[in-house]
Amino acid sequence: MYHHDMAGFRRDRSIAVHDYSGHPFQVQLSRELARRGHRVVHYHCPSFSTPKGNLEVTAEDPATLRIEAVRLRRPFAKYSGLKRFVQEIEYGWRLGRRLRRARPEVVLSSNTPLLAAGVLQAILLLSRIPVVFWQQDVYSVAMANHAIERLPRLGRLVGAVFTRLEKALLTSSRQVVTISADFLDILGSWGVDPTRVHVVENWAPLDELPVRPRTNPWSARHDLDGRTVFLYSGTLGLKHDPSLLVSLAESLEERGDACVVVASEGFGAEWLRANAGHLSSLRLLGFQPYEDLPDMMASADVLVALLESGASCYSVPSKVLTYHCAGRALLAALPDENLAARIIEGQGSGLVVSPESHEAFVAAGRKLVENAELCASMGVAARDYARETFDIGTIAGRFEEIVRRAVAAR
């Protein structure tokens, strides 16, 4: 027997939520949907190295939630073209076979690399399982830009192929969720039916990210007590300029009581080790366990976000939303037109400068270091924004309606 609420939603749907990256807010959505009575299986890829959310079922979770890892045979080779090609195909095939056996009523898929998404969606379409494409980035634009930089002539061809693939994935999905209205023009130019597109901005799991004291076990463990700390946490890849962090660290070198802490892995972190590992004011750490995230962010006086100008048309850094939960001021090198920059400036939760200007970035950092009251007021504004915006009940209700539409469109 089906269960309905007053709005007509079924409360016992079989929903597969797939987030390739394993980020915190997607699994929070799965938990909330399960609490509402839906039978939810949350899939993720542990072979991909990135900060992860709470991906273990706990005693507090409803019985209707399962979390399953879809593993590759080897760690994902993010920066190796041929290996990545093979692994994306492998992943799409592994996940697709698992979903074909499970036969959920609908699949909500996020952060899936394009080749993997192509294989996955082909299997789901053949199995007549509806797909909701949850668009976190416009991947083909990023891939085309990178390919053209490396191999101008061949790169244009590669970009065209991936653009056609992403367009096909979006137009064949039952519903599309995009994280920013800024992406609507691209979707429209690709012929995606606007009646099937929904803008749901990203969020962070506020209840999992309480404001913690500035002095705490994590700060003590890393010898940060009594220092002014700028913290960058999360992915540091091709769309971020790590040299900005070097400029900031160099400006702090003579102080002796301030430092830049970078908790990251991969391309950008390795570049920092090779080019700035000698700086005493720069601390390089790997990704930290999710349970340490509140204490880690609390150990900072200022939280740092980066995004290159060319990436603004296809990416919105979700770390900015996580930062807002911490009750700390933000220092952001972001294009003015990016949604994350507009949030920071609109809420008064930090300072935003052009990612092209090292001088402006350092000057803004110095302004925050020298004005504790300004930092404190920005931190309050940040937490207030998170509290007012990141209501998981409201967000889950929107996704329930999107799921209902995807199933009804059969």
PDB file of C-alpha atoms in Angstrom, residues 165-396:
ATOM      1  CA  LEU A 165      28.199  13.658 -24.837  1.00  0.00           C
ATOM      2  CA  GLU A 166      27.183  15.943 -21.972  1.00  0.00           C
ATOM      3  CA  LYS A 167      24.409  17.457 -24.077  1.00  0.00           C
ATOM      4  CA  ALA A 168      23.085  13.968 -24.879  1.00  0.00           C
ATOM      5  CA  LEU A 169      23.154  12.966 -21.200  1.00  0.00           C
ATOM      6  CA  LEU A 170      21.215  16.058 -20.169  1.00  0.00           C
ATOM      7  CA  THR A 171      18.624  15.918 -22.935  1.00  0.00           C
ATOM      8  CA  SER A 172      17.941  12.205 -22.317  1.00  0.00           C
ATOM      9  CA  SER A 173      17.506  12.598 -18.533  1.00  0.00           C
ATOM     10  CA  ARG A 174      13.959  12.649 -17.171  1.00  0.00           C
ATOM     11  CA  GLN A 175      14.760  15.652 -14.972  1.00  0.00           C
ATOM     12  CA  VAL A 176      17.828  17.863 -14.506  1.00  0.00           C
ATOM     13  CA  VAL A 177      18.948  19.525 -11.283  1.00  0.00           C
ATOM     14  CA  THR A 178      21.508  22.292 -11.723  1.00  0.00           C
ATOM     15  CA  ILE A 179      23.187  24.090  -8.831  1.00  0.00           C
ATOM     16  CA  SER A 180      23.175  27.602 -10.258  1.00  0.00           C
ATOM     17  CA  ALA A 181      20.892  29.691 -12.452  1.00  0.00           C
ATOM     18  CA  ASP A 182      24.134  30.762 -14.142  1.00  0.00           C
ATOM     19  CA  PHE A 183      24.167  27.388 -15.945  1.00  0.00           C
ATOM     20  CA  LEU A 184      20.677  27.817 -17.473  1.00  0.00           C
ATOM     21  CA  ASP A 185      21.905  29.606 -20.602  1.00  0.00           C
ATOM     22  CA  ILE A 186      24.221  26.716 -21.457  1.00  0.00           C
ATOM     23  CA  LEU A 187      21.462  24.178 -20.880  1.00  0.00           C
ATOM     24  CA  GLY A 188      19.102  26.205 -23.022  1.00  0.00           C
ATOM     25  CA  SER A 189      21.619  26.439 -25.859  1.00  0.00           C
ATOM     26  CA  TRP A 190      21.935  22.640 -25.737  1.00  0.00           C
ATOM     27  CA  GLY A 191      18.209  22.160 -26.161  1.00  0.00           C
ATOM     28  CA  VAL A 192      17.453  20.880 -22.666  1.00  0.00           C
ATOM     29  CA  ASP A 193      13.715  21.241 -22.041  1.00  0.00           C
ATOM     30  CA  PRO A 194      13.414  24.080 -19.480  1.00  0.00           C
ATOM     31  CA  THR A 195      10.308  22.479 -17.946  1.00  0.00           C
ATOM     32  CA  ARG A 196      12.518  19.598 -16.817  1.00  0.00           C
ATOM     33  CA  VAL A 197      15.255  21.772 -15.279  1.00  0.00           C
ATOM     34  CA  HIS A 198      15.307  22.703 -11.590  1.00  0.00           C
ATOM     35  CA  VAL A 199      17.770  25.034  -9.865  1.00  0.00           C
ATOM     36  CA  VAL A 200      18.675  23.729  -6.401  1.00  0.00           C
ATOM     37  CA  GLU A 201      21.706  25.451  -4.975  1.00  0.00           C
ATOM     38  CA  ASN A 202      24.152  23.335  -3.026  1.00  0.00           C
ATOM     39  CA  TRP A 203      24.254  23.416   0.756  1.00  0.00           C
ATOM     40  CA  ALA A 204      26.222  21.933   3.652  1.00  0.00           C
ATOM     41  CA  PRO A 205      25.000  19.612   6.454  1.00  0.00           C
ATOM     42  CA  LEU A 206      24.624  22.180   9.213  1.00  0.00           C
ATOM     43  CA  ASP A 207      23.808  19.643  11.940  1.00  0.00           C
ATOM     44  CA  GLU A 208      27.080  17.798  11.248  1.00  0.00           C
ATOM     45  CA  LEU A 209      29.176  20.989  11.320  1.00  0.00           C
ATOM     46  CA  PRO A 210      28.709  22.714  14.682  1.00  0.00           C
ATOM     47  CA  VAL A 211      30.726  25.795  15.626  1.00  0.00           C
ATOM     48  CA  ARG A 212      33.612  24.625  17.788  1.00  0.00           C
ATOM     49  CA  PRO A 213      36.046  26.575  20.051  1.00  0.00           C
ATOM     50  CA  ARG A 214      39.093  28.164  18.436  1.00  0.00           C
ATOM     51  CA  THR A 215      41.330  26.121  20.758  1.00  0.00           C
ATOM     52  CA  ASN A 216      40.470  22.443  20.399  1.00  0.00           C
ATOM     53  CA  PRO A 217      42.145  19.012  20.088  1.00  0.00           C
ATOM     54  CA  TRP A 218      42.811  19.449  16.349  1.00  0.00           C
ATOM     55  CA  SER A 219      44.440  22.872  16.752  1.00  0.00           C
ATOM     56  CA  ALA A 220      46.587  21.563  19.595  1.00  0.00           C
ATOM     57  CA  ARG A 221      47.631  18.498  17.616  1.00  0.00           C
ATOM     58  CA  HIS A 222      48.856  20.688  14.761  1.00  0.00           C
ATOM     59  CA  ASP A 223      50.470  23.377  16.959  1.00  0.00           C
ATOM     60  CA  LEU A 224      48.111  26.139  15.830  1.00  0.00           C
ATOM     61  CA  ASP A 225      47.109  27.581  19.189  1.00  0.00           C
ATOM     62  CA  GLY A 226      48.221  31.188  19.572  1.00  0.00           C
ATOM     63  CA  ARG A 227      48.758  31.631  15.825  1.00  0.00           C
ATOM     64  CA  THR A 228      46.749  33.478  13.201  1.00  0.00           C
ATOM     65  CA  VAL A 229      45.614  30.757  10.789  1.00  0.00           C
ATOM     66  CA  PHE A 230      44.410  30.931   7.202  1.00  0.00           C
ATOM     67  CA  LEU A 231      42.971  27.536   6.220  1.00  0.00           C
ATOM     68  CA  TYR A 232      42.377  26.108   2.760  1.00  0.00           C
ATOM     69  CA  SER A 233      40.583  22.762   2.886  1.00  0.00           C
ATOM     70  CA  GLY A 234      39.495  20.516   0.023  1.00  0.00           C
ATOM     71  CA  THR A 235      40.347  19.882  -3.594  1.00  0.00           C
ATOM     72  CA  LEU A 236      43.175  21.963  -5.071  1.00  0.00           C
ATOM     73  CA  GLY A 237      43.118  21.112  -8.756  1.00  0.00           C
ATOM     74  CA  LEU A 238      43.346  22.529 -12.247  1.00  0.00           C
ATOM     75  CA  LYS A 239      40.723  25.222 -11.665  1.00  0.00           C
ATOM     76  CA  HIS A 240      42.532  26.650  -8.616  1.00  0.00           C
ATOM     77  CA  ASP A 241      45.725  28.726  -8.551  1.00  0.00           C
ATOM     78  CA  PRO A 242      47.889  27.471  -5.645  1.00  0.00           C
ATOM     79  CA  SER A 243      50.415  30.279  -6.196  1.00  0.00           C
ATOM     80  CA  LEU A 244      47.948  32.620  -4.459  1.00  0.00           C
ATOM     81  CA  LEU A 245      48.479  30.595  -1.285  1.00  0.00           C
ATOM     82  CA  VAL A 246      52.239  30.966  -1.718  1.00  0.00           C
ATOM     83  CA  SER A 247      51.909  34.758  -1.985  1.00  0.00           C
ATOM     84  CA  LEU A 248      49.790  34.825   1.154  1.00  0.00           C
ATOM     85  CA  ALA A 249      52.250  32.619   3.054  1.00  0.00           C
ATOM     86  CA  GLU A 250      55.205  34.742   1.932  1.00  0.00           C
ATOM     87  CA  SER A 251      53.470  37.855   3.265  1.00  0.00           C
ATOM     88  CA  LEU A 252      53.197  36.156   6.671  1.00  0.00           C
ATOM     89  CA  GLU A 253      56.740  34.790   6.767  1.00  0.00           C
ATOM     90  CA  GLU A 254      58.232  37.593   8.834  1.00  0.00           C
ATOM     91  CA  ARG A 255      55.450  37.624  11.435  1.00  0.00           C
ATOM     92  CA  GLY A 256      56.299  34.285  13.000  1.00  0.00           C
ATOM     93  CA  ASP A 257      52.822  33.992  14.561  1.00  0.00           C
ATOM     94  CA  ALA A 258      50.735  33.381  11.423  1.00  0.00           C
ATOM     95  CA  CYS A 259      50.507  30.613   8.827  1.00  0.00           C
ATOM     96  CA  VAL A 260      48.591  29.224   5.884  1.00  0.00           C
ATOM     97  CA  VAL A 261      47.374  25.659   6.420  1.00  0.00           C
ATOM     98  CA  VAL A 262      46.450  23.646   3.319  1.00  0.00           C
ATOM     99  CA  ALA A 263      44.564  20.378   3.877  1.00  0.00           C
ATOM    100  CA  SER A 264      44.528  18.912   0.374  1.00  0.00           C
ATOM    101  CA  GLU A 265      45.973  16.245  -1.902  1.00  0.00           C
ATOM    102  CA  GLY A 266      46.693  15.846  -5.586  1.00  0.00           C
ATOM    103  CA  PHE A 267      47.949  18.215  -8.275  1.00  0.00           C
ATOM    104  CA  GLY A 268      47.842  21.513  -6.385  1.00  0.00           C
ATOM    105  CA  ALA A 269      49.196  20.096  -3.126  1.00  0.00           C
ATOM    106  CA  GLU A 270      52.120  18.489  -4.938  1.00  0.00           C
ATOM    107  CA  TRP A 271      52.847  21.780  -6.693  1.00  0.00           C
ATOM    108  CA  LEU A 272      52.970  23.538  -3.325  1.00  0.00           C
ATOM    109  CA  ARG A 273      55.356  20.937  -1.912  1.00  0.00           C
ATOM    110  CA  ALA A 274      57.654  21.336  -4.896  1.00  0.00           C
ATOM    111  CA  ASN A 275      57.568  25.134  -5.059  1.00  0.00           C
ATOM    112  CA  ALA A 276      56.936  26.427  -1.549  1.00  0.00           C
ATOM    113  CA  GLY A 277      57.730  23.629   0.856  1.00  0.00           C
ATOM    114  CA  HIS A 278      60.557  25.749   2.287  1.00  0.00           C
ATOM    115  CA  LEU A 279      58.199  28.387   3.707  1.00  0.00           C
ATOM    116  CA  SER A 280      57.819  28.107   7.479  1.00  0.00           C
ATOM    117  CA  SER A 281      54.483  29.922   7.255  1.00  0.00           C
ATOM    118  CA  LEU A 282      52.998  27.239   4.975  1.00  0.00           C
ATOM    119  CA  ARG A 283      51.683  23.972   6.492  1.00  0.00           C
ATOM    120  CA  LEU A 284      50.767  21.171   4.088  1.00  0.00           C
ATOM    121  CA  LEU A 285      48.444  18.427   5.305  1.00  0.00           C
ATOM    122  CA  GLY A 286      46.512  15.700   3.529  1.00  0.00           C
ATOM    123  CA  PHE A 287      42.738  15.380   3.489  1.00  0.00           C
ATOM    124  CA  GLN A 288      41.444  15.150   7.041  1.00  0.00           C
ATOM    125  CA  PRO A 289      38.829  12.716   8.403  1.00  0.00           C
ATOM    126  CA  TYR A 290      35.282  14.033   8.158  1.00  0.00           C
ATOM    127  CA  GLU A 291      34.782  13.819  11.913  1.00  0.00           C
ATOM    128  CA  ASP A 292      37.687  16.297  12.343  1.00  0.00           C
ATOM    129  CA  LEU A 293      36.187  18.880   9.976  1.00  0.00           C
ATOM    130  CA  PRO A 294      34.391  21.036  12.602  1.00  0.00           C
ATOM    131  CA  ASP A 295      37.498  21.283  14.803  1.00  0.00           C
ATOM    132  CA  MET A 296      39.745  21.872  11.792  1.00  0.00           C
ATOM    133  CA  MET A 297      37.649  24.788  10.514  1.00  0.00           C
ATOM    134  CA  ALA A 298      37.331  26.172  14.035  1.00  0.00           C
ATOM    135  CA  SER A 299      41.141  26.231  14.259  1.00  0.00           C
ATOM    136  CA  ALA A 300      41.209  28.887  11.531  1.00  0.00           C
ATOM    137  CA  ASP A 301      40.764  32.613  11.852  1.00  0.00           C
ATOM    138  CA  VAL A 302      40.065  32.875   8.120  1.00  0.00           C
ATOM    139  CA  LEU A 303      38.879  30.225   5.647  1.00  0.00           C
ATOM    140  CA  VAL A 304      40.227  30.491   2.094  1.00  0.00           C
ATOM    141  CA  ALA A 305      38.539  29.689  -1.241  1.00  0.00           C
ATOM    142  CA  LEU A 306      39.983  29.878  -4.777  1.00  0.00           C
ATOM    143  CA  LEU A 307      38.618  29.630  -8.306  1.00  0.00           C
ATOM    144  CA  GLU A 308      40.260  30.769 -11.538  1.00  0.00           C
ATOM    145  CA  SER A 309      38.325  33.188 -13.749  1.00  0.00           C
ATOM    146  CA  GLY A 310      38.053  30.744 -16.632  1.00  0.00           C
ATOM    147  CA  ALA A 311      36.306  28.214 -14.389  1.00  0.00           C
ATOM    148  CA  SER A 312      33.489  30.517 -13.295  1.00  0.00           C
ATOM    149  CA  CYS A 313      31.209  29.586 -16.199  1.00  0.00           C
ATOM    150  CA  TYR A 314      31.179  25.889 -15.271  1.00  0.00           C
ATOM    151  CA  SER A 315      31.902  25.599 -11.524  1.00  0.00           C
ATOM    152  CA  VAL A 316      30.725  26.856  -8.122  1.00  0.00           C
ATOM    153  CA  PRO A 317      33.078  25.922  -5.224  1.00  0.00           C
ATOM    154  CA  SER A 318      30.889  24.098  -2.703  1.00  0.00           C
ATOM    155  CA  LYS A 319      33.568  24.455   0.003  1.00  0.00           C
ATOM    156  CA  VAL A 320      32.343  28.044   0.394  1.00  0.00           C
ATOM    157  CA  LEU A 321      29.048  26.665   1.720  1.00  0.00           C
ATOM    158  CA  THR A 322      30.804  24.321   4.138  1.00  0.00           C
ATOM    159  CA  TYR A 323      32.904  27.239   5.347  1.00  0.00           C
ATOM    160  CA  HIS A 324      29.762  29.220   6.168  1.00  0.00           C
ATOM    161  CA  CYS A 325      28.812  26.610   8.764  1.00  0.00           C
ATOM    162  CA  ALA A 326      32.026  27.218  10.721  1.00  0.00           C
ATOM    163  CA  GLY A 327      31.309  30.770  11.847  1.00  0.00           C
ATOM    164  CA  ARG A 328      34.595  32.090  10.449  1.00  0.00           C
ATOM    165  CA  ALA A 329      35.436  34.920   8.033  1.00  0.00           C
ATOM    166  CA  LEU A 330      36.159  33.984   4.418  1.00  0.00           C
ATOM    167  CA  LEU A 331      38.942  35.175   2.107  1.00  0.00           C
ATOM    168  CA  ALA A 332      38.008  34.313  -1.467  1.00  0.00           C
ATOM    169  CA  ALA A 333      39.790  34.772  -4.788  1.00  0.00           C
ATOM    170  CA  LEU A 334      36.781  34.328  -7.041  1.00  0.00           C
ATOM    171  CA  PRO A 335      35.384  35.918 -10.199  1.00  0.00           C
ATOM    172  CA  ASP A 336      32.778  38.527  -9.246  1.00  0.00           C
ATOM    173  CA  GLU A 337      30.083  36.864 -11.334  1.00  0.00           C
ATOM    174  CA  ASN A 338      30.413  33.455  -9.655  1.00  0.00           C
ATOM    175  CA  LEU A 339      27.535  32.400  -7.396  1.00  0.00           C
ATOM    176  CA  ALA A 340      29.893  31.731  -4.479  1.00  0.00           C
ATOM    177  CA  ALA A 341      31.303  35.269  -4.728  1.00  0.00           C
ATOM    178  CA  ARG A 342      27.804  36.733  -4.813  1.00  0.00           C
ATOM    179  CA  ILE A 343      26.852  34.794  -1.676  1.00  0.00           C
ATOM    180  CA  ILE A 344      29.908  36.003   0.270  1.00  0.00           C
ATOM    181  CA  GLU A 345      29.486  39.602  -0.764  1.00  0.00           C
ATOM    182  CA  GLY A 346      25.712  39.553  -0.319  1.00  0.00           C
ATOM    183  CA  GLN A 347      25.918  38.123   3.195  1.00  0.00           C
ATOM    184  CA  GLY A 348      28.966  40.111   4.305  1.00  0.00           C
ATOM    185  CA  SER A 349      30.653  36.858   5.337  1.00  0.00           C
ATOM    186  CA  GLY A 350      34.083  37.623   3.873  1.00  0.00           C
ATOM    187  CA  LEU A 351      36.220  39.505   1.385  1.00  0.00           C
ATOM    188  CA  VAL A 352      36.231  38.668  -2.324  1.00  0.00           C
ATOM    189  CA  VAL A 353      39.054  39.688  -4.678  1.00  0.00           C
ATOM    190  CA  SER A 354      39.960  38.941  -8.280  1.00  0.00           C
ATOM    191  CA  PRO A 355      41.828  35.636  -8.696  1.00  0.00           C
ATOM    192  CA  GLU A 356      44.209  37.460 -11.058  1.00  0.00           C
ATOM    193  CA  SER A 357      45.513  39.838  -8.395  1.00  0.00           C
ATOM    194  CA  HIS A 358      47.994  38.439  -5.898  1.00  0.00           C
ATOM    195  CA  GLU A 359      48.389  41.932  -4.446  1.00  0.00           C
ATOM    196  CA  ALA A 360      44.658  42.282  -3.733  1.00  0.00           C
ATOM    197  CA  PHE A 361      44.542  38.784  -2.234  1.00  0.00           C
ATOM    198  CA  VAL A 362      47.429  39.509   0.138  1.00  0.00           C
ATOM    199  CA  ALA A 363      46.013  42.940   1.030  1.00  0.00           C
ATOM    200  CA  ALA A 364      42.626  41.436   1.868  1.00  0.00           C
ATOM    201  CA  GLY A 365      44.333  38.798   4.004  1.00  0.00           C
ATOM    202  CA  ARG A 366      46.286  41.490   5.831  1.00  0.00           C
ATOM    203  CA  LYS A 367      43.070  43.457   6.425  1.00  0.00           C
ATOM    204  CA  LEU A 368      41.468  40.434   8.083  1.00  0.00           C
ATOM    205  CA  VAL A 369      44.562  39.676  10.184  1.00  0.00           C
ATOM    206  CA  GLU A 370      44.614  43.227  11.513  1.00  0.00           C
ATOM    207  CA  ASN A 371      40.886  43.501  12.293  1.00  0.00           C
ATOM    208  CA  ALA A 372      39.609  40.898  14.742  1.00  0.00           C
ATOM    209  CA  GLU A 373      36.235  42.623  15.073  1.00  0.00           C
ATOM    210  CA  LEU A 374      35.699  42.496  11.314  1.00  0.00           C
ATOM    211  CA  CYS A 375      36.555  38.780  11.273  1.00  0.00           C
ATOM    212  CA  ALA A 376      34.155  38.124  14.137  1.00  0.00           C
ATOM    213  CA  SER A 377      31.254  39.946  12.493  1.00  0.00           C
ATOM    214  CA  MET A 378      31.851  38.136   9.225  1.00  0.00           C
ATOM    215  CA  GLY A 379      31.902  34.821  11.052  1.00  0.00           C
ATOM    216  CA  VAL A 380      28.528  35.567  12.634  1.00  0.00           C
ATOM    217  CA  ALA A 381      27.104  36.522   9.227  1.00  0.00           C
ATOM    218  CA  ALA A 382      28.439  33.294   7.732  1.00  0.00           C
ATOM    219  CA  ARG A 383      26.814  31.055  10.331  1.00  0.00           C
ATOM    220  CA  ASP A 384      23.558  33.019  10.148  1.00  0.00           C
ATOM    221  CA  TYR A 385      23.417  32.453   6.389  1.00  0.00           C
ATOM    222  CA  ALA A 386      23.983  28.712   6.823  1.00  0.00           C
ATOM    223  CA  ARG A 387      21.316  28.471   9.511  1.00  0.00           C
ATOM    224  CA  GLU A 388      18.766  30.353   7.392  1.00  0.00           C
ATOM    225  CA  THR A 389      19.506  28.561   4.108  1.00  0.00           C
ATOM    226  CA  PHE A 390      20.601  24.964   4.708  1.00  0.00           C
ATOM    227  CA  ASP A 391      17.322  23.476   5.976  1.00  0.00           C
ATOM    228  CA  ILE A 392      17.488  19.848   4.858  1.00  0.00           C
ATOM    229  CA  GLY A 393      13.738  19.349   5.282  1.00  0.00           C
ATOM    230  CA  THR A 394      12.954  22.044   2.717  1.00  0.00           C
ATOM    231  CA  ILE A 395      15.675  20.803   0.371  1.00  0.00           C
ATOM    232  CA  ALA A 396      14.538  17.178   0.572  1.00  0.00           C
TER     233      ALA A 396
END
